[in-house]
CSV table of C-alpha atoms in Angstrom, one decimal:
chain,number,residue,atom,x,y,z
A,1,MET,CA,0.0,0.0,0.0
A,2,ARG,CA,2.8,2.4,0.9
A,3,SER,CA,4.6,1.8,-2.5
A,4,ILE,CA,1.4,2.5,-4.5
A,5,TRP,CA,0.9,5.7,-2.6
A,6,MET,CA,4.5,6.8,-3.1
A,7,GLY,CA,4.3,6.0,-6.9
A,8,THR,CA,1.2,8.1,-7.2
A,9,PHE,CA,2.9,10.9,-5.2
A,10,VAL,CA,5.9,10.9,-7.6
A,11,PHE,CA,3.6,11.0,-10.6
A,12,LEU,CA,1.7,13.9,-9.2
A,13,CYS,CA,4.9,15.8,-8.4
A,14,LEU,CA,6.3,15.4,-11.9
A,15,THR,CA,3.0,16.5,-13.5
A,16,LEU,CA,2.8,19.5,-11.2
A,17,SER,CA,6.3,20.5,-12.1
A,18,SER,CA,5.4,20.4,-15.8
A,19,CYS,CA,2.4,22.6,-15.0
A,20,PHE,CA,4.5,25.1,-13.2
A,21,ALA,CA,7.0,25.2,-16.0
A,22,THR,CA,4.4,26.0,-18.6
A,23,ASN,CA,2.5,28.3,-16.3
A,24,ASP,CA,-0.7,26.6,-17.5
A,25,GLU,CA,-3.6,27.6,-15.1
A,26,ALA,CA,-5.9,24.9,-16.5
A,27,CYS,CA,-3.2,22.3,-15.8
A,28,MET,CA,-2.8,23.7,-12.3
A,29,SER,CA,-6.5,23.5,-11.6
A,30,VAL,CA,-6.7,19.9,-12.8
A,31,MET,CA,-3.7,18.9,-10.7
A,32,ARG,CA,-5.2,20.5,-7.6
A,33,GLN,CA,-8.3,18.4,-8.0
A,34,LEU,CA,-6.3,15.2,-8.6
A,35,VAL,CA,-4.1,15.8,-5.6
A,36,GLY,CA,-7.1,16.4,-3.3
A,37,GLY,CA,-9.0,13.4,-4.5
A,38,GLN,CA,-6.0,11.1,-4.5
A,39,ALA,CA,-5.1,12.1,-1.0
A,40,LYS,CA,-8.6,11.4,0.2
A,41,ARG,CA,-8.6,8.0,-1.5
A,42,SER,CA,-5.1,7.2,-0.2
A,43,MET,CA,-6.0,8.1,3.4
A,44,GLY,CA,-9.2,6.0,3.2
A,45,GLN,CA,-7.1,3.1,2.0
A,46,LEU,CA,-4.6,3.5,4.8
A,47,ALA,CA,-7.3,3.8,7.5
A,48,PRO,CA,-7.6,0.7,9.7
A,49,VAL,CA,-10.4,-1.6,8.7
A,50,GLY,CA,-13.0,-2.5,11.3
A,51,CYS,CA,-11.5,-0.4,14.1
A,52,ASN,CA,-15.0,-0.1,15.6
A,53,ASN,CA,-14.9,-3.9,16.2
A,54,CYS,CA,-11.5,-3.9,17.9
A,55,GLU,CA,-11.9,-5.1,21.5
A,56,SER,CA,-9.1,-6.0,23.9
A,57,ARG,CA,-9.2,-8.8,26.5
A,58,PRO,CA,-10.8,-7.7,29.7
A,59,GLY,CA,-8.5,-7.2,32.7
A,60,LYS,CA,-8.6,-9.1,36.0
A,61,ARG,CA,-11.2,-8.3,38.6
A,62,GLY,CA,-10.0,-5.9,41.1
A,63,PRO,CA,-9.9,-6.7,44.9
A,64,LEU,CA,-13.1,-6.6,46.9
A,65,GLY,CA,-13.8,-3.4,48.7
A,66,PRO,CA,-14.1,-3.1,52.5
A,67,PRO,CA,-17.4,-4.2,54.0
A,68,GLY,CA,-20.0,-1.6,54.6
A,69,ASP,CA,-21.2,-0.4,58.0
A,70,ARG,CA,-23.6,-2.6,59.9
A,71,GLY,CA,-27.2,-1.6,59.4
A,72,PRO,CA,-29.5,-0.3,62.2
A,73,LYS,CA,-31.2,-2.8,64.5
A,74,GLY,CA,-34.7,-3.8,63.5
A,75,LEU,CA,-37.7,-3.0,65.5
A,76,LYS,CA,-38.8,-5.4,68.3
A,77,GLY,CA,-41.7,-7.7,67.3
A,78,ASP,CA,-45.0,-7.9,69.0
A,79,ALA,CA,-45.3,-10.2,72.0
A,80,GLY,CA,-46.8,-13.6,71.2
A,81,ALA,CA,-50.1,-14.8,72.7
A,82,CYS,CA,-50.8,-18.2,74.3
A,83,VAL,CA,-54.3,-19.4,74.9
A,84,CYS,CA,-54.3,-22.6,77.0
A,85,ASP,CA,-57.4,-24.7,77.4
A,86,LEU,CA,-56.8,-26.3,80.8
A,87,SER,CA,-59.7,-28.7,80.4
A,88,GLU,CA,-58.0,-30.1,77.2
A,89,VAL,CA,-54.7,-30.5,79.1
A,90,GLU,CA,-56.5,-32.4,81.8
A,91,ARG,CA,-58.3,-34.6,79.2
A,92,LEU,CA,-54.9,-35.4,77.6
A,93,LYS,CA,-53.4,-36.3,81.0
A,94,GLN,CA,-56.2,-38.7,81.7
A,95,GLN,CA,-55.9,-40.3,78.3
A,96,LEU,CA,-52.1,-40.7,78.8
A,97,SER,CA,-52.7,-42.3,82.2
A,98,ARG,CA,-55.2,-44.8,80.7
A,99,GLN,CA,-52.7,-45.6,77.9
A,100,GLU,CA,-49.9,-46.2,80.4
A,101,GLU,CA,-52.1,-48.5,82.4
A,102,ILE,CA,-53.0,-50.5,79.3
A,103,LEU,CA,-49.4,-50.8,78.3
A,104,GLN,CA,-48.5,-52.0,81.8
A,105,ARG,CA,-51.3,-54.7,81.7
A,106,VAL,CA,-50.2,-55.8,78.2
A,107,GLY,CA,-46.6,-56.1,79.4
A,108,ARG,CA,-47.7,-58.2,82.3
A,109,LEU,CA,-49.9,-60.4,80.1
A,110,VAL,CA,-47.0,-61.1,77.8
A,111,LYS,CA,-45.1,-62.5,80.8
A,112,GLY,CA,-48.1,-64.7,81.7
A,113,VAL,CA,-49.1,-62.7,84.9
A,114,CYS,CA,-51.3,-59.8,85.7
A,115,TYR,CA,-49.5,-58.3,88.6
A,116,VAL,CA,-50.6,-54.8,89.9
A,117,GLY,CA,-47.0,-53.9,90.6
A,118,ILE,CA,-45.9,-54.6,94.2
A,119,SER,CA,-43.2,-56.8,92.9
A,120,SER,CA,-42.1,-54.4,90.1
A,121,GLY,CA,-42.2,-51.2,92.2
A,122,LEU,CA,-45.2,-49.7,90.4
A,123,VAL,CA,-46.9,-49.9,93.8
A,124,PRO,CA,-44.4,-48.3,96.1
A,125,ILE,CA,-43.6,-49.8,99.5
A,126,SER,CA,-44.8,-46.5,101.1
A,127,SER,CA,-48.3,-47.5,100.0
A,128,ILE,CA,-48.2,-50.7,102.0
A,129,THR,CA,-48.9,-50.8,105.7
A,130,ALA,CA,-49.3,-53.5,108.4
A,131,SER,CA,-50.9,-53.9,111.8
A,132,SER,CA,-47.4,-54.7,113.1
A,133,THR,CA,-44.0,-55.5,111.8
A,134,HIS,CA,-41.1,-57.6,113.2
A,135,PRO,CA,-37.8,-55.7,113.0
A,136,HIS,CA,-36.1,-58.7,111.3
A,137,CYS,CA,-38.5,-58.7,108.3
A,138,PRO,CA,-39.8,-55.2,107.5
A,139,LEU,CA,-42.4,-54.4,104.8
A,140,VAL,CA,-39.7,-53.7,102.3
A,141,ASN,CA,-39.5,-57.5,101.9
A,142,ILE,CA,-43.1,-58.0,101.1
A,143,PRO,CA,-42.9,-58.2,97.3
A,144,LEU,CA,-42.9,-61.7,95.7
A,145,ASN,CA,-39.5,-63.3,95.4
A,146,SER,CA,-37.9,-60.8,97.8
A,147,ARG,CA,-35.0,-61.7,100.0
A,148,ILE,CA,-37.0,-62.5,103.2
A,149,SER,CA,-40.7,-61.5,103.7
A,150,TRP,CA,-42.9,-59.4,105.9
A,151,CYS,CA,-43.5,-60.8,109.3
A,152,ALA,CA,-46.0,-59.7,112.0
A,153,TRP,CA,-44.5,-58.6,115.3
A,154,ALA,CA,-46.5,-61.4,117.0
A,155,SER,CA,-48.5,-64.3,115.4
A,156,ARG,CA,-51.9,-63.5,116.8
A,157,SER,CA,-55.4,-63.0,115.4
A,158,GLY,CA,-56.2,-59.7,113.8
A,159,GLU,CA,-52.9,-59.0,112.2
A,160,TRP,CA,-53.1,-57.7,108.6
A,161,VAL,CA,-51.3,-56.2,105.6
A,162,GLN,CA,-52.9,-53.4,103.6
A,163,VAL,CA,-52.2,-52.1,100.1
A,164,ASP,CA,-53.3,-48.5,99.1
A,165,LEU,CA,-53.7,-48.4,95.3
A,166,GLN,CA,-54.2,-44.6,95.5
A,167,LYS,CA,-57.5,-44.8,93.5
A,168,PRO,CA,-60.2,-47.4,93.0
A,169,ARG,CA,-59.0,-50.2,90.7
A,170,SER,CA,-60.3,-53.5,89.5
A,171,ILE,CA,-58.6,-56.4,91.4
A,172,THR,CA,-59.1,-60.0,90.3
A,173,GLY,CA,-57.1,-62.0,92.8
A,174,VAL,CA,-54.2,-62.3,95.3
A,175,VAL,CA,-50.8,-64.1,95.1
A,176,THR,CA,-48.9,-65.1,98.3
A,177,GLN,CA,-45.6,-66.6,99.3
A,178,GLY,CA,-44.1,-67.5,102.7
A,179,ARG,CA,-40.7,-66.5,104.1
A,180,ASN,CA,-37.8,-67.3,101.9
A,181,GLY,CA,-35.7,-70.3,102.9
A,182,SER,CA,-37.7,-71.0,106.1
A,183,GLY,CA,-40.7,-73.0,107.3
A,184,GLN,CA,-42.8,-69.8,108.0
A,185,PHE,CA,-45.8,-69.1,105.9
A,186,VAL,CA,-49.5,-68.3,106.0
A,187,LYS,CA,-51.8,-71.2,105.3
A,188,SER,CA,-55.1,-69.3,104.8
A,189,TYR,CA,-56.4,-65.7,104.9
A,190,LYS,CA,-59.4,-63.4,104.4
A,191,VAL,CA,-59.6,-60.3,102.2
A,192,GLN,CA,-61.2,-57.0,103.0
A,193,TYR,CA,-61.6,-54.2,100.5
A,194,GLY,CA,-63.1,-50.7,100.0
A,195,ASN,CA,-62.5,-47.1,99.1
A,196,SER,CA,-62.1,-46.0,102.7
A,197,VAL,CA,-60.3,-47.7,105.6
A,198,SER,CA,-63.2,-46.9,107.8
A,199,ALA,CA,-65.7,-48.8,105.6
A,200,LEU,CA,-63.9,-52.0,104.5
A,201,ARG,CA,-66.0,-55.1,103.9
A,202,THR,CA,-64.9,-58.7,103.8
A,203,TYR,CA,-64.9,-60.5,100.5
A,204,GLN,CA,-67.8,-63.1,100.2
A,205,GLU,CA,-68.9,-65.8,97.9
A,206,ASN,CA,-72.4,-67.3,98.1
A,207,GLY,CA,-73.3,-65.0,101.0
A,208,SER,CA,-70.4,-66.2,103.2
A,209,GLU,CA,-67.0,-64.8,104.0
A,210,ARG,CA,-64.5,-66.7,101.9
A,211,ILE,CA,-61.3,-68.1,103.5
A,212,PHE,CA,-58.6,-68.6,100.8
A,213,GLU,CA,-56.3,-71.5,101.0
A,214,ALA,CA,-52.7,-70.2,100.8
A,215,ASN,CA,-49.2,-71.6,101.1
A,216,SER,CA,-47.9,-75.0,102.1
A,217,ASP,CA,-44.2,-73.9,102.1
A,218,GLY,CA,-42.1,-70.8,102.3
A,219,ASP,CA,-41.1,-70.5,98.6
A,220,THR,CA,-43.9,-71.5,96.2
A,221,PRO,CA,-46.3,-68.6,95.1
A,222,VAL,CA,-49.9,-69.5,95.4
A,223,GLU,CA,-52.6,-67.7,93.4
A,224,ASN,CA,-56.2,-67.2,94.4
A,225,ARG,CA,-58.8,-65.6,92.1
A,226,PHE,CA,-62.1,-63.9,93.0
A,227,GLU,CA,-65.3,-65.1,91.3
A,228,GLU,CA,-65.8,-61.5,90.1
A,229,ALA,CA,-63.4,-58.6,90.1
A,230,ILE,CA,-63.7,-56.2,93.0
A,231,GLU,CA,-63.4,-52.4,92.7
A,232,ALA,CA,-61.5,-50.9,95.5
A,233,ARG,CA,-58.7,-48.5,96.5
A,234,TYR,CA,-57.7,-50.5,99.7
A,235,ILE,CA,-57.0,-54.2,99.8
A,236,ARG,CA,-56.4,-55.7,103.3
A,237,ILE,CA,-55.2,-59.3,103.9
A,238,TYR,CA,-56.0,-61.0,107.2
A,239,PRO,CA,-54.0,-64.1,108.0
A,240,VAL,CA,-56.2,-66.8,109.5
A,241,ASP,CA,-53.9,-69.8,109.9
A,242,TYR,CA,-50.1,-70.0,109.7
A,243,ILE,CA,-47.1,-72.3,110.2
A,244,SER,CA,-44.3,-71.3,112.7
A,245,HIS,CA,-44.9,-67.5,112.2
A,246,MET,CA,-47.1,-65.1,110.3
A,247,SER,CA,-44.8,-64.4,107.4
A,248,MET,CA,-45.9,-63.3,103.9
A,249,ARG,CA,-44.8,-62.0,100.5
A,250,LEU,CA,-47.6,-60.5,98.4
A,251,GLU,CA,-48.9,-59.4,95.0
A,252,LEU,CA,-52.3,-58.4,93.7
A,253,LEU,CA,-53.8,-59.3,90.3
A,254,ASP,CA,-55.8,-57.0,88.0
A,255,CYS,CA,-56.6,-59.3,85.0
């Protein structure tokens, strides 16, 4: 491109010199037009093509600026409201209590027994009282299969053991054992029951007080069932006959 432009420039210069030499005004006018047009064309040819499309590669991102100031603290929300229906809470508590009782009964049925819970601790020892207790065998030993047994202070008529179930419950029978590893046991007993200790009545069958046949040794549990379940909070066992000493381990049945 440069050589073409230079050649054209030399040609114009020689022609212009000829015009000056002859002092021809017409020649000079034509040359001025040629020089102007040629210069414009040459500059157009030398101009970069597509400069408007020229883009360089973007540079790397600069470092992050410092964090801005912490914004103002928001407004405190309104206090929440709680509406409690105490009757619904009480209903749920009663329902939970019934479900727990059902689960306890199912658990005992799986084991083949229907114990109220003297042996398992569901009925605490503090709920069991006696007319008297010998210091060598306190009431803590009254559950079935315990280390010793409960023993009356003296083997005499009128001694008793009582279980407070805290509320009226359906009871279907009694299980007794004698004193562990000894010849002391209760041979027979009566049962009294009721919802008040001042209004206990003796269990009867066919219009007569029933005397339950109990143990014949100190270790074998003996179960006695009622003809019909009794509903009571308090269950009291009165030993009638015994061997060696009034000694007993005890459980109640509820199924």
